[in-house]
Each structure stands twice: as C-alpha cells, then as structure tokens.
PDB file of C-alpha atoms and ligand atoms in Angstrom:
ATOM      1  CA  MET A   1     -32.433 -43.015  58.568  1.00 26.00           C
ATOM      2  CA  GLU A   2     -35.565 -41.592  60.023  1.00 29.00           C
ATOM      3  CA  ILE A   3     -33.860 -38.287  60.642  1.00 31.00           C
ATOM      4  CA  MET A   4     -34.291 -37.516  56.952  1.00 35.00           C
ATOM      5  CA  LYS A   5     -37.979 -37.282  57.569  1.00 33.00           C
ATOM      6  CA  GLY A   6     -37.916 -34.032  59.452  1.00 33.00           C
ATOM      7  CA  PHE A   7     -35.920 -30.922  59.237  1.00 35.00           C
ATOM      8  CA  TYR A   8     -35.087 -28.119  61.514  1.00 31.00           C
ATOM      9  CA  LEU A   9     -35.728 -25.783  58.699  1.00 30.00           C
ATOM     10  CA  ALA A  10     -34.677 -22.435  60.043  1.00 28.00           C
ATOM     11  CA  PHE A  11     -31.012 -23.257  59.920  1.00 30.00           C
ATOM     12  CA  LEU A  12     -30.501 -23.777  56.234  1.00 32.00           C
ATOM     13  CA  PHE A  13     -32.474 -20.663  55.547  1.00 32.00           C
ATOM     14  CA  LEU A  14     -30.440 -18.569  57.959  1.00 30.00           C
ATOM     15  CA  GLY A  15     -27.260 -20.157  56.705  1.00 32.00           C
ATOM     16  CA  VAL A  16     -27.945 -19.430  53.073  1.00 34.00           C
ATOM     17  CA  SER A  17     -29.249 -15.937  53.611  1.00 32.00           C
ATOM     18  CA  SER A  18     -26.411 -14.869  55.865  1.00 32.00           C
ATOM     19  CA  LEU A  19     -23.849 -16.235  53.428  1.00 34.00           C
ATOM     20  CA  HIS A  20     -25.563 -14.263  50.763  1.00 33.00           C
ATOM     21  CA  VAL A  21     -25.265 -11.058  52.751  1.00 32.00           C
ATOM     22  CA  PHE A  22     -21.705 -11.846  53.752  1.00 34.00           C
ATOM     23  CA  ALA A  23     -20.585 -12.430  50.203  1.00 35.00           C
ATOM     24  CA  ALA A  24     -22.349  -9.365  48.920  1.00 34.00           C
ATOM     25  CA  HIS A  25     -20.778  -7.111  51.505  1.00 36.00           C
ATOM     26  CA  VAL A  26     -17.296  -8.415  51.799  1.00 35.00           C
ATOM     27  CA  PHE A  27     -16.548  -8.761  48.122  1.00 39.00           C
ATOM     28  CA  PRO A  28     -18.544  -6.032  46.460  1.00 38.00           C
ATOM     29  CA  GLY A  29     -16.193  -5.869  43.502  1.00 40.00           C
ATOM     30  CA  ALA A  30     -16.151  -9.597  42.747  1.00 44.00           C
ATOM     31  CA  ARG A  31     -16.704 -10.478  39.125  1.00 50.00           C
ATOM     32  CA  HIS A  32     -20.373 -10.926  38.482  1.00 49.00           C
ATOM     33  CA  SER A  33     -20.913 -14.046  36.507  1.00 51.00           C
ATOM     34  CA  ASP A  34     -24.556 -13.653  35.512  1.00 56.00           C
ATOM     35  CA  GLU A  35     -23.679 -13.883  31.858  1.00 69.00           C
ATOM     36  CA  VAL A  36     -22.421 -17.452  32.180  1.00 90.00           C
ATOM     37  CA  VAL A  37     -25.163 -18.716  34.487  1.00 95.00           C
ATOM     38  CA  LYS A  38     -27.470 -21.138  32.729  1.00 96.00           C
ATOM     39  CA  SER A  39     -30.837 -22.323  33.959  1.00 97.00           C
ATOM     40  CA  VAL A  40     -32.674 -25.534  33.315  1.00 98.00           C
ATOM     41  CA  THR A  41     -36.021 -26.650  34.701  1.00 98.00           C
ATOM     42  CA  PHE A  42     -36.935 -30.215  35.599  1.00 98.00           C
ATOM     43  CA  ARG A  43     -39.852 -32.023  37.222  1.00 97.00           C
ATOM     44  CA  SER A  44     -40.004 -34.790  39.766  1.00 96.00           C
ATOM     45  CA  PRO A  45     -42.027 -37.860  38.836  1.00 95.00           C
ATOM     46  CA  ALA A  46     -45.762 -37.135  38.999  1.00 96.00           C
ATOM     47  CA  PHE A  47     -47.614 -37.775  42.241  1.00 96.00           C
ATOM     48  CA  THR A  48     -51.338 -37.901  42.834  1.00 97.00           C
ATOM     49  CA  LEU A  49     -53.131 -36.604  45.882  1.00 98.00           C
ATOM     50  CA  GLY A  50     -56.776 -36.753  46.846  1.00 97.00           C
ATOM     51  CA  PRO A  51     -58.287 -34.343  49.380  1.00 98.00           C
ATOM     52  CA  GLY A  52     -56.587 -34.677  52.774  1.00 98.00           C
ATOM     53  CA  GLU A  53     -53.871 -37.009  51.540  1.00 98.00           C
ATOM     54  CA  VAL A  54     -50.207 -36.896  52.431  1.00 97.00           C
ATOM     55  CA  GLN A  55     -47.259 -38.005  50.387  1.00 95.00           C
ATOM     56  CA  ASN A  56     -43.694 -38.275  51.605  1.00 93.00           C
ATOM     57  CA  THR A  57     -41.641 -39.807  48.844  1.00 91.00           C
ATOM     58  CA  TYR A  58     -37.977 -40.199  48.044  1.00 88.00           C
ATOM     59  CA  TYR A  59     -37.209 -39.978  44.345  1.00 90.00           C
ATOM     60  CA  GLN A  60     -33.820 -41.284  43.410  1.00 88.00           C
ATOM     61  CA  GLY A  61     -31.936 -40.539  40.223  1.00 89.00           C
ATOM     62  CA  VAL A  62     -34.048 -37.509  39.345  1.00 93.00           C
ATOM     63  CA  PRO A  63     -33.097 -35.479  36.286  1.00 95.00           C
ATOM     64  CA  PHE A  64     -30.323 -32.987  36.923  1.00 97.00           C
ATOM     65  CA  VAL A  65     -27.634 -30.980  35.179  1.00 97.00           C
ATOM     66  CA  GLU A  66     -24.844 -33.197  33.847  1.00 95.00           C
ATOM     67  CA  GLY A  67     -21.162 -32.720  34.521  1.00 96.00           C
ATOM     68  CA  HIS A  68     -18.930 -30.765  36.865  1.00 97.00           C
ATOM     69  CA  VAL A  69     -20.740 -27.514  37.618  1.00 98.00           C
ATOM     70  CA  ALA A  70     -21.141 -24.751  40.180  1.00 98.00           C
ATOM     71  CA  LEU A  71     -24.675 -24.318  41.449  1.00 98.00           C
ATOM     72  CA  LYS A  72     -25.642 -20.666  41.701  1.00 97.00           C
ATOM     73  CA  ALA A  73     -29.277 -21.051  42.751  1.00 97.00           C
ATOM     74  CA  PHE A  74     -32.083 -23.570  42.955  1.00 97.00           C
ATOM     75  CA  ASP A  75     -35.822 -22.893  42.914  1.00 95.00           C
ATOM     76  CA  ALA A  76     -38.467 -25.498  43.650  1.00 95.00           C
ATOM     77  CA  GLU A  77     -42.229 -25.507  43.957  1.00 94.00           C
ATOM     78  CA  VAL A  78     -45.247 -27.757  43.507  1.00 95.00           C
ATOM     79  CA  VAL A  79     -47.018 -27.346  40.165  1.00 96.00           C
ATOM     80  CA  ASP A  80     -49.989 -28.994  38.471  1.00 96.00           C
ATOM     81  CA  GLU A  81     -50.016 -30.761  35.115  1.00 94.00           C
ATOM     82  CA  SER A  82     -50.153 -27.462  33.232  1.00 95.00           C
ATOM     83  CA  GLY A  83     -47.142 -26.173  35.145  1.00 95.00           C
ATOM     84  CA  ASN A  84     -49.146 -23.699  37.233  1.00 96.00           C
ATOM     85  CA  SER A  85     -48.152 -23.021  40.842  1.00 95.00           C
ATOM     86  CA  VAL A  86     -50.481 -24.805  43.233  1.00 95.00           C
ATOM     87  CA  PRO A  87     -51.860 -22.563  46.012  1.00 94.00           C
ATOM     88  CA  LEU A  88     -50.427 -23.441  49.408  1.00 93.00           C
ATOM     89  CA  ASN A  89     -53.930 -23.608  50.873  1.00 92.00           C
ATOM     90  CA  GLU A  90     -54.570 -26.572  48.574  1.00 95.00           C
ATOM     91  CA  VAL A  91     -51.252 -28.366  48.683  1.00 96.00           C
ATOM     92  CA  TYR A  92     -48.892 -27.451  51.447  1.00 95.00           C
ATOM     93  CA  LEU A  93     -45.258 -28.340  50.892  1.00 94.00           C
ATOM     94  CA  HIS A  94     -44.247 -29.546  54.327  1.00 93.00           C
ATOM     95  CA  HIS A  95     -40.684 -29.984  53.182  1.00 93.00           C
ATOM     96  CA  TRP A  96     -38.573 -30.841  50.224  1.00 94.00           C
ATOM     97  CA  VAL A  97     -34.946 -31.826  50.071  1.00 93.00           C
ATOM     98  CA  ALA A  98     -32.463 -32.137  47.231  1.00 95.00           C
ATOM     99  CA  LEU A  99     -29.135 -33.864  47.752  1.00 92.00           C
ATOM    100  CA  ASN A 100     -26.503 -35.619  45.697  1.00 92.00           C
ATOM    101  CA  TYR A 101     -25.223 -39.141  46.286  1.00 89.00           C
ATOM    102  CA  ILE A 102     -23.075 -41.721  44.658  1.00 86.00           C
ATOM    103  CA  GLY A 103     -25.052 -44.727  43.652  1.00 81.00           C
ATOM    104  CA  THR A 104     -27.366 -46.385  41.248  1.00 75.00           C
ATOM    105  CA  ASN A 105     -30.737 -45.301  40.014  1.00 73.00           C
ATOM    106  CA  SER A 106     -32.878 -47.536  42.146  1.00 66.00           C
ATOM    107  CA  THR A 107     -36.436 -46.303  42.156  1.00 55.00           C
ATOM    108  CA  ASP A 108     -37.373 -48.541  45.075  1.00 51.00           C
ATOM    109  CA  TYR A 109     -39.011 -46.641  47.838  1.00 45.00           C
ATOM    110  CA  VAL A 110     -36.893 -47.035  50.942  1.00 50.00           C
ATOM    111  CA  PRO A 111     -39.177 -46.446  53.923  1.00 42.00           C
ATOM    112  CA  HIS A 112     -36.529 -45.713  56.494  1.00 46.00           C
ATOM    113  CA  GLY A 113     -34.095 -43.665  54.560  1.00 50.00           C
ATOM    114  CA  PRO A 114     -33.494 -42.217  51.202  1.00 48.00           C
ATOM    115  CA  ILE A 115     -30.726 -44.582  50.256  1.00 51.00           C
ATOM    116  CA  SER A 116     -30.027 -47.975  51.735  1.00 51.00           C
ATOM    117  CA  SER A 117     -26.333 -47.293  52.041  1.00 50.00           C
ATOM    118  CA  SER A 118     -26.281 -43.902  53.692  1.00 49.00           C
ATOM    119  CA  GLY A 119     -22.517 -43.753  53.327  1.00 48.00           C
ATOM    120  CA  SER A 120     -22.976 -42.824  49.685  1.00 80.00           C
ATOM    121  CA  ILE A 121     -24.572 -39.453  50.362  1.00 86.00           C
ATOM    122  CA  ILE A 122     -22.324 -36.580  49.298  1.00 89.00           C
ATOM    123  CA  GLY A 123     -24.512 -33.745  50.516  1.00 88.00           C
ATOM    124  CA  ASN A 124     -23.191 -30.782  52.457  1.00 91.00           C
ATOM    125  CA  ASP A 125     -20.383 -30.209  54.968  1.00 90.00           C
ATOM    126  CA  GLY A 126     -22.716 -29.949  57.946  1.00 88.00           C
ATOM    127  CA  VAL A 127     -22.019 -31.061  61.469  1.00 84.00           C
ATOM    128  CA  CYS A 128     -24.666 -33.759  62.012  1.00 86.00           C
ATOM    129  CA  PRO A 129     -23.591 -37.398  62.195  1.00 82.00           C
ATOM    130  CA  ASN A 130     -25.173 -40.073  60.006  1.00 79.00           C
ATOM    131  CA  HIS A 131     -25.943 -37.722  57.152  1.00 79.00           C
ATOM    132  CA  ALA A 132     -28.763 -36.021  58.975  1.00 83.00           C
ATOM    133  CA  LEU A 133     -29.603 -32.687  57.379  1.00 87.00           C
ATOM    134  CA  SER A 134     -27.285 -33.481  54.516  1.00 87.00           C
ATOM    135  CA  GLN A 135     -29.228 -31.657  51.820  1.00 92.00           C
ATOM    136  CA  ILE A 136     -27.752 -29.174  49.383  1.00 94.00           C
ATOM    137  CA  TYR A 137     -31.091 -27.395  49.018  1.00 95.00           C
ATOM    138  CA  GLY A 138     -34.430 -27.844  50.665  1.00 93.00           C
ATOM    139  CA  LEU A 139     -36.988 -26.269  52.941  1.00 84.00           C
ATOM    140  CA  GLY A 140     -40.736 -25.895  52.962  1.00 88.00           C
ATOM    141  CA  SER A 141     -43.462 -23.858  51.364  1.00 88.00           C
ATOM    142  CA  GLU A 142     -41.700 -20.634  52.252  1.00 87.00           C
ATOM    143  CA  THR A 143     -38.968 -21.321  49.714  1.00 89.00           C
ATOM    144  CA  ARG A 144     -41.275 -20.413  46.851  1.00 89.00           C
ATOM    145  CA  LYS A 145     -39.801 -17.184  45.446  1.00 89.00           C
ATOM    146  CA  THR A 146     -37.104 -17.052  48.138  1.00 92.00           C
ATOM    147  CA  SER A 147     -33.814 -16.357  46.402  1.00 94.00           C
ATOM    148  CA  THR A 148     -30.971 -18.801  46.960  1.00 94.00           C
ATOM    149  CA  TYR A 149     -28.738 -16.957  44.507  1.00 96.00           C
ATOM    150  CA  LEU A 150     -25.017 -16.978  45.308  1.00 96.00           C
ATOM    151  CA  PRO A 151     -23.432 -13.810  44.011  1.00 94.00           C
ATOM    152  CA  GLY A 152     -19.928 -13.124  42.845  1.00 93.00           C
ATOM    153  CA  PRO A 153     -17.463 -15.956  42.361  1.00 95.00           C
ATOM    154  CA  TYR A 154     -19.260 -18.363  44.708  1.00 96.00           C
ATOM    155  CA  GLY A 155     -20.835 -21.619  43.674  1.00 97.00           C
ATOM    156  CA  ILE A 156     -21.656 -24.992  45.184  1.00 97.00           C
ATOM    157  CA  GLU A 157     -19.458 -27.557  43.502  1.00 97.00           C
ATOM    158  CA  VAL A 158     -21.275 -30.684  42.299  1.00 97.00           C
ATOM    159  CA  GLY A 159     -20.821 -33.339  39.669  1.00 96.00           C
ATOM    160  CA  LYS A 160     -17.223 -34.201  40.513  1.00 93.00           C
ATOM    161  CA  TYR A 161     -17.924 -37.927  40.681  1.00 92.00           C
ATOM    162  CA  GLU A 162     -18.782 -40.333  37.948  1.00 87.00           C
ATOM    163  CA  ASN A 163     -21.857 -41.957  39.460  1.00 86.00           C
ATOM    164  CA  GLU A 164     -23.245 -38.862  41.091  1.00 90.00           C
ATOM    165  CA  LEU A 165     -27.037 -38.804  41.174  1.00 90.00           C
ATOM    166  CA  TRP A 166     -29.655 -36.617  42.805  1.00 92.00           C
ATOM    167  CA  LEU A 167     -32.380 -37.444  45.242  1.00 91.00           C
ATOM    168  CA  LEU A 168     -35.508 -35.475  46.021  1.00 93.00           C
ATOM    169  CA  ASN A 169     -37.637 -35.963  49.092  1.00 92.00           C
ATOM    170  CA  VAL A 170     -41.062 -34.359  48.766  1.00 95.00           C
ATOM    171  CA  HIS A 171     -43.500 -34.218  51.655  1.00 96.00           C
ATOM    172  CA  ALA A 172     -46.787 -32.620  50.602  1.00 97.00           C
ATOM    173  CA  ILE A 173     -50.148 -32.348  52.344  1.00 97.00           C
ATOM    174  CA  ASP A 174     -53.342 -31.802  50.354  1.00 97.00           C
ATOM    175  CA  THR A 175     -55.698 -29.861  52.622  1.00 97.00           C
ATOM    176  CA  ARG A 176     -58.678 -29.524  50.265  1.00 97.00           C
ATOM    177  CA  GLY A 177     -61.928 -30.256  52.087  1.00 97.00           C
ATOM    178  CA  THR A 178     -60.358 -30.935  55.471  1.00 98.00           C
ATOM    179  CA  ILE A 179     -62.120 -29.969  58.704  1.00 98.00           C
ATOM    180  CA  ASP A 180     -59.081 -28.178  60.112  1.00 97.00           C
ATOM    181  CA  PRO A 181     -56.481 -27.353  57.452  1.00 96.00           C
ATOM    182  CA  PHE A 182     -54.126 -25.725  59.935  1.00 95.00           C
ATOM    183  CA  GLY A 183     -54.317 -28.804  62.171  1.00 96.00           C
ATOM    184  CA  CYS A 184     -53.497 -30.961  59.147  1.00 97.00           C
ATOM    185  CA  LEU A 185     -50.376 -28.872  58.553  1.00 95.00           C
ATOM    186  CA  GLU A 186     -49.448 -29.258  62.222  1.00 92.00           C
ATOM    187  CA  CYS A 187     -49.723 -33.019  61.668  1.00 94.00           C
ATOM    188  CA  ARG A 188     -52.113 -33.484  64.582  1.00 95.00           C
ATOM    189  CA  CYS A 189     -52.465 -37.206  65.211  1.00 96.00           C
ATOM    190  CA  ASP A 190     -56.187 -37.024  66.022  1.00 96.00           C
ATOM    191  CA  LEU A 191     -56.959 -35.431  62.646  1.00 97.00           C
ATOM    192  CA  TYR A 192     -55.059 -38.198  60.876  1.00 98.00           C
ATOM    193  CA  ASN A 193     -56.636 -40.837  63.125  1.00 97.00           C
ATOM    194  CA  VAL A 194     -53.147 -42.160  63.631  1.00 96.00           C
ATOM    195  CA  THR A 195     -52.115 -44.127  66.711  1.00 94.00           C
ATOM    196  CA  VAL A 196     -49.203 -46.064  65.240  1.00 95.00           C
ATOM    197  CA  GLY A 197     -46.166 -44.782  63.380  1.00 92.00           C
ATOM    198  CA  GLU A 198     -45.200 -45.630  59.831  1.00 90.00           C
ATOM    199  CA  ASP A 199     -43.323 -48.651  61.171  1.00 88.00           C
ATOM    200  CA  GLY A 200     -46.554 -49.997  62.712  1.00 92.00           C
ATOM    201  CA  LYS A 201     -45.378 -49.440  66.260  1.00 93.00           C
ATOM    202  CA  PRO A 202     -47.525 -47.455  68.704  1.00 95.00           C
ATOM    203  CA  LEU A 203     -46.621 -43.791  69.063  1.00 94.00           C
ATOM    204  CA  ARG A 204     -45.044 -42.855  72.342  1.00 91.00           C
ATOM    205  CA  ASP A 205     -47.370 -41.726  75.111  1.00 91.00           C
ATOM    206  CA  GLY A 206     -48.353 -38.114  74.900  1.00 89.00           C
ATOM    207  CA  TYR A 207     -47.310 -37.700  71.265  1.00 90.00           C
ATOM    208  CA  GLN A 208     -49.988 -35.414  69.863  1.00 91.00           C
ATOM    209  CA  GLY A 209     -48.619 -34.198  66.623  1.00 91.00           C
ATOM    210  CA  GLY A 210     -45.620 -34.098  64.344  1.00 89.00           C
ATOM    211  CA  LEU A 211     -44.066 -35.965  61.477  1.00 89.00           C
ATOM    212  CA  PHE A 212     -44.789 -39.350  62.991  1.00 91.00           C
ATOM    213  CA  CYS A 213     -48.488 -38.657  62.373  1.00 95.00           C
ATOM    214  CA  CYS A 214     -48.406 -37.339  58.805  1.00 96.00           C
ATOM    215  CA  TYR A 215     -46.407 -39.972  57.002  1.00 94.00           C
ATOM    216  CA  ASP A 216     -46.811 -41.135  53.449  1.00 95.00           C
ATOM    217  CA  GLY A 217     -50.318 -42.366  52.627  1.00 95.00           C
ATOM    218  CA  VAL A 218     -52.312 -41.085  55.619  1.00 97.00           C
ATOM    219  CA  ARG A 219     -55.294 -38.771  55.185  1.00 98.00           C
ATOM    220  CA  CYS A 220     -56.376 -35.784  57.240  1.00 98.00           C
ATOM    221  CA  GLN A 221     -60.020 -35.773  58.302  1.00 98.00           C
ATOM    222  CA  LEU A 222     -62.385 -34.423  55.653  1.00 98.00           C
ATOM    223  CA  LYS A 223     -65.612 -32.493  56.132  1.00 98.00           C
ATOM    224  CA  ASP A 224     -68.598 -34.802  56.089  1.00 97.00           C
ATOM    225  CA  GLY A 225     -69.486 -35.821  52.572  1.00 96.00           C
ATOM    226  CA  TYR A 226     -66.678 -33.853  50.936  1.00 97.00           C
ATOM    227  CA  VAL A 227     -65.691 -35.316  47.603  1.00 95.00           C
ATOM    228  CA  GLY A 228     -62.876 -33.815  45.553  1.00 96.00           C
ATOM    229  CA  GLU A 229     -60.972 -35.017  42.541  1.00 96.00           C
ATOM    230  CA  ASN A 230     -57.592 -36.666  42.686  1.00 97.00           C
ATOM    231  CA  ARG A 231     -54.997 -34.327  41.262  1.00 97.00           C
ATOM    232  CA  THR A 232     -51.594 -34.854  39.741  1.00 97.00           C
ATOM    233  CA  TYR A 233     -48.710 -32.718  40.877  1.00 97.00           C
ATOM    234  CA  TYR A 234     -44.958 -32.408  40.415  1.00 96.00           C
ATOM    235  CA  LEU A 235     -42.129 -30.747  42.225  1.00 96.00           C
ATOM    236  CA  GLU A 236     -40.746 -28.431  39.569  1.00 97.00           C
ATOM    237  CA  TYR A 237     -37.196 -27.305  40.130  1.00 97.00           C
ATOM    238  CA  THR A 238     -34.936 -24.932  38.277  1.00 97.00           C
ATOM    239  CA  VAL A 239     -31.190 -25.340  38.569  1.00 98.00           C
ATOM    240  CA  HIS A 240     -29.093 -22.239  37.925  1.00 98.00           C
ATOM    241  CA  TYR A 241     -25.504 -23.225  37.300  1.00 98.00           C
ATOM    242  CA  GLN A 242     -22.316 -22.560  35.415  1.00 97.00           C
ATOM    243  CA  GLU A 243     -19.636 -24.883  34.122  1.00 96.00           C
ATOM    244  CA  TRP A 244     -16.907 -25.410  36.680  1.00 96.00           C
ATOM    245  CA  ASP A 245     -13.719 -23.382  36.264  1.00 95.00           C
ATOM    246  CA  ASP A 246     -10.869 -22.223  38.473  1.00 94.00           C
ATOM    247  CA  SER A 247     -12.309 -18.759  39.036  1.00 95.00           C
ATOM    248  CA  ILE A 248     -15.188 -20.203  41.053  1.00 96.00           C
ATOM    249  CA  LEU A 249     -14.853 -20.213  44.822  1.00 97.00           C
ATOM    250  CA  PRO A 250     -16.494 -23.381  46.142  1.00 96.00           C
ATOM    251  CA  LEU A 251     -19.036 -22.516  48.789  1.00 95.00           C
ATOM    252  CA  LYS A 252     -19.563 -25.072  51.526  1.00 94.00           C
ATOM    253  CA  ILE A 253     -22.873 -25.550  53.286  1.00 93.00           C
ATOM    254  CA  TYR A 254     -23.006 -26.188  56.999  1.00 92.00           C
ATOM    255  CA  ILE A 255     -26.289 -26.950  58.702  1.00 89.00           C
ATOM    256  CA  PHE A 256     -26.409 -26.776  62.470  1.00 88.00           C
ATOM    257  CA  ASP A 257     -29.064 -28.404  64.605  1.00 87.00           C
ATOM    258  CA  SER A 258     -30.144 -26.907  67.901  1.00 86.00           C
ATOM    259  CA  THR A 259     -31.326 -30.346  69.057  1.00 83.00           C
ATOM    260  CA  PHE A 260     -27.839 -31.848  68.780  1.00 84.00           C
ATOM    261  CA  GLU A 261     -27.045 -33.524  72.094  1.00 80.00           C
ATOM    262  CA  GLY A 262     -23.572 -34.900  71.559  1.00 80.00           C
ATOM    263  CA  SER A 263     -24.269 -37.869  69.332  1.00 83.00           C
ATOM    264  CA  THR A 264     -27.386 -37.309  67.260  1.00 82.00           C
ATOM    265  CA  CYS A 265     -29.053 -34.426  65.513  1.00 85.00           C
ATOM    266  CA  LYS A 266     -32.674 -34.986  66.378  1.00 78.00           C
ATOM    267  CA  VAL A 267     -33.553 -32.702  63.492  1.00 77.00           C
ATOM    268  CA  PHE A 268     -36.957 -31.676  64.734  1.00 72.00           C
ATOM    269  CA  VAL A 269     -38.375 -30.643  68.040  1.00 68.00           C
ATOM    270  CA  HIS A 270     -41.581 -31.968  69.487  1.00 64.00           C
ATOM    271  CA  VAL A 271     -43.662 -29.278  71.024  1.00 60.00           C
ATOM    272  CA  LEU A 272     -46.698 -29.992  73.121  1.00 57.00           C
ATOM    273  CA  VAL A 273     -49.711 -29.184  70.977  1.00 51.00           C
ATOM    274  CA  LEU A 274     -52.146 -26.940  72.810  1.00 51.00           C
ATOM    275  CA  ASN A 275     -55.788 -27.413  72.253  1.00 51.00           C
ATOM    276  CA  ARG A 276     -56.478 -24.346  70.197  1.00 48.00           C
ATOM    277  CA  MET A 277     -60.208 -24.319  71.060  1.00 44.00           C
ATOM    278  CA  ASP A 278     -59.284 -24.129  74.736  1.00 39.00           C
ATOM    279  CA  SER A 279     -56.891 -21.333  74.156  1.00 37.00           C
ATOM    280  CA  VAL A 280     -59.497 -19.418  72.194  1.00 36.00           C
ATOM    281  CA  LEU A 281     -62.241 -19.932  74.772  1.00 35.00           C
ATOM    282  CA  ARG A 282     -60.056 -19.449  77.825  1.00 31.00           C
ATOM    283  CA  PRO A 283     -57.215 -17.164  76.887  1.00 28.00           C
TER     284      PRO A 283
HETATM  285  C1  LIG B   1     -33.890 -42.956  37.104  1.00 68.69           C
HETATM  286  O1  LIG B   1     -35.082 -43.674  36.862  1.00 68.69           O
HETATM  287  C2  LIG B   1     -36.220 -42.866  36.632  1.00 68.69           C
HETATM  288  C3  LIG B   1     -37.421 -43.755  36.538  1.00 68.69           C
HETATM  289  O2  LIG B   1     -37.187 -44.848  35.720  1.00 68.69           O
HETATM  290  C4  LIG B   1     -35.985 -42.026  35.384  1.00 68.69           C
HETATM  291  O3  LIG B   1     -37.099 -41.190  35.152  1.00 68.69           O
HETATM  292  C5  LIG B   1     -34.737 -41.191  35.571  1.00 68.69           C
HETATM  293  O4  LIG B   1     -34.462 -40.464  34.399  1.00 68.69           O
HETATM  294  C6  LIG B   1     -33.548 -42.072  35.910  1.00 68.69           C
HETATM  295  N1  LIG B   1     -32.405 -41.232  36.218  1.00 68.69           N
HETATM  296  C7  LIG B   1     -31.181 -41.492  35.782  1.00 68.69           C
HETATM  297  C8  LIG B   1     -30.117 -40.537  36.228  1.00 68.69           C
HETATM  298  O5  LIG B   1     -30.907 -42.415  35.045  1.00 68.69           O
HETATM  299  C1  LIG B   2     -59.728 -44.568  62.869  1.00 68.69           C
HETATM  300  O1  LIG B   2     -58.917 -45.734  62.962  1.00 68.69           O
HETATM  301  C2  LIG B   2     -59.537 -46.848  63.541  1.00 68.69           C
HETATM  302  C3  LIG B   2     -58.549 -47.983  63.674  1.00 68.69           C
HETATM  303  O2  LIG B   2     -57.284 -47.632  63.315  1.00 68.69           O
HETATM  304  C4  LIG B   2     -60.727 -47.270  62.682  1.00 68.69           C
HETATM  305  O3  LIG B   2     -61.388 -48.364  63.291  1.00 68.69           O
HETATM  306  C5  LIG B   2     -61.683 -46.082  62.543  1.00 68.69           C
HETATM  307  O4  LIG B   2     -62.708 -46.427  61.639  1.00 68.69           O
HETATM  308  C6  LIG B   2     -60.934 -44.876  62.005  1.00 68.69           C
HETATM  309  N1  LIG B   2     -61.833 -43.720  62.005  1.00 68.69           N
HETATM  310  C7  LIG B   2     -62.023 -42.977  60.946  1.00 68.69           C
HETATM  311  C8  LIG B   2     -62.952 -41.807  61.120  1.00 68.69           C
HETATM  312  O5  LIG B   2     -61.469 -43.195  59.879  1.00 68.69           O
HETATM  313  C1  LIG B   3     -58.951 -41.211  43.874  1.00 68.69           C
HETATM  314  O1  LIG B   3     -58.067 -42.317  43.789  1.00 68.69           O
HETATM  315  C2  LIG B   3     -58.423 -43.398  44.668  1.00 68.69           C
HETATM  316  C3  LIG B   3     -57.389 -44.494  44.487  1.00 68.69           C
HETATM  317  O2  LIG B   3     -56.127 -44.003  44.478  1.00 68.69           O
HETATM  318  C4  LIG B   3     -59.787 -43.923  44.332  1.00 68.69           C
HETATM  319  O3  LIG B   3     -60.147 -44.928  45.269  1.00 68.69           O
HETATM  320  C5  LIG B   3     -60.795 -42.766  44.409  1.00 68.69           C
HETATM  321  O4  LIG B   3     -62.063 -43.239  44.004  1.00 68.69           O
HETATM  322  C6  LIG B   3     -60.364 -41.626  43.512  1.00 68.69           C
HETATM  323  N1  LIG B   3     -61.291 -40.505  43.731  1.00 68.69           N
HETATM  324  C7  LIG B   3     -61.892 -39.869  42.750  1.00 68.69           C
HETATM  325  C8  LIG B   3     -62.827 -38.769  43.130  1.00 68.69           C
HETATM  326  O5  LIG B   3     -61.711 -40.169  41.564  1.00 68.69           O
END
C-alpha cells in the first residue's frame, strides 16, 4: 500500500481544526470533561540516524492506552534519549501517522504497506479507498505544540475490539551536515543520489523530487568531510483520553484528498521542482 507513504497533510489539519471550532461554537454549554481526561506518554522503539540519513519505519503493536476509551487529544514529537525535543533543523519529521488495526503484533517491517492484510485497518471514516489516509492522528513537524484537543462531549472512540493494536509510521530526515538542508527536506533526488525507487525500479522520467527519493535508508549529500555522531531518537507521544461512557459523543474523522480521481486517492501531489539557484539568479 504505497499510498501510506505520503500524505496530503493539509486536510487532516483543516479537518481537525475546523471541527474544533465548530464544536466550541455550536455547543458552548457542553459539559467540560477536563477533570476526567487522563494523559499517558509513550515512546516508539528507538531509531538511530547519522547525518543526512532518512528513516521511514512502520512500528506495529506500539504501546497504547488499554480498553474502550475516548481519545481527547494526541501529541507527538521526536525526542532524544534524555527526552528533550530535537530541533527541526537537525531532525525534520517529514510525517508521522498513528492508526489502529485489528491484528497481531508482528514487528516485521513490511516495505509496501503497514500491514500485510490492509483489510484489518480500523482507522478513520475517510473517503479514500484501500485505506489510504486512514490515520486517526498524524501530520508532520508542524504538529509539535499544535492542539488536537476535542472539547465538550466529543471523543474519538477506540479500543472497542479485542485484538485492537496501534501502528506508528515515522518518516524522519536528519539534516545535520548536509549541503542543502532545505533540498533534503524537499526530497530532491539529486541530493539523495537516487535514480531507482525503494522497489529497485527506475524512477519515472522527469521525477525530480518527492517521497520516492527519500525512502528508508537513503542519505542526503553531506558537506565534504563532515563527520557527525549517530544519534538515537524516539517518537514520543502523549495520549489524552477518558474511559468510554454514554455521555461521550463519538467524533468521526473524515480525510478528503484533492488528488482523488474516481478510484484512487493519490495522497500526494508531484510538483515540478524548480532549480532554486536559477530562480535566485534570474528572477
Ligand atoms: C509488540 O512488540 C514490541 C516489540 O517486541 C513490543 O515492544 C510491544 O510492547 C508489543 N506490543 C504489544 C501490544 O504486545
Ligand atoms: C551515486 O550512485 C552511484 C550509483 O548508484 C554511485 O556509483 C556513486 O558513487 C554515488 N555517488 C555518491 C556521491 O555517493
Ligand atoms: C554510524 O553507524 C554506522 C552503521 O550504522 C557506522 O558505519 C558509522 O561508522 C557510525 N558513525 C559514527 C560516527 O559512529
């Protein structure tokens, strides 16, 4: 399911923030349930990045709140071994995704999809076929300190099923020591010296940059002679939740995709990459 590899990020953000506003305005008197909201913080498995390196990993069966609960908010960010936030100009979080599925805790890395049987994803109520954009939460670096809090009686219902597990997809780019950090974030193929995709097949003609060039394990070009340590990081995530009860109004998540063309959500758009030097020299 290669569609899981890229995300048309604006839509979840707009969706969540407009719901937030909607709920706050339409039901100003709704019972505020702050007093019963609990929070618990977890970490993904550790991952190690050297300067310029990319990781795009699917972690299955990650730690999560047990039982039938309503999610009120979810915060996630990349931290180091001491739990400190990692500056985005060192490790850029290209995207992260959290979704629930019914299955077993297989830790096998599945290169072309998070779960071999995609039918087991629970995820959201979005419109894309084949479980594209099926995350409950997720976005990129900009989610750090962006509130996802659902006010009033609203909550996202999870944990209804017996074998419900959680999956995290973390795509991070370490830009320390790179010749063009911004180009690394744009996933420019020349900077990654990439001419074939993750599947070993040549990239299509004219493909200059995008997710097909910054897949797991590639490295963005470093400044001559740059040597930097390997560092260990985690995605740290805090789940704010309350026990399920009948007073909670289940909030459904719908993600729309502007690239939908009748049968597939393409999830991300390929834009011709301009040569930025040219545009600087010849505006
Ligand atoms: C799944 O396996 C990983 C790695 O062995 C472990 O850390 C995690 O706690 C397991 N999750 C569940 C839900 O059993
Ligand atoms: C780029 O990749 C080619 C083959 O894939 C390899 O021969 C060459 O050494 C690489 N260049 C750098 C700078 O890593
Ligand atoms: C970083 O790890 C790689 C192997 O994963 C190793 O080849 C390299 O020497 C390490 N770099 C440093 C500076 O320790």
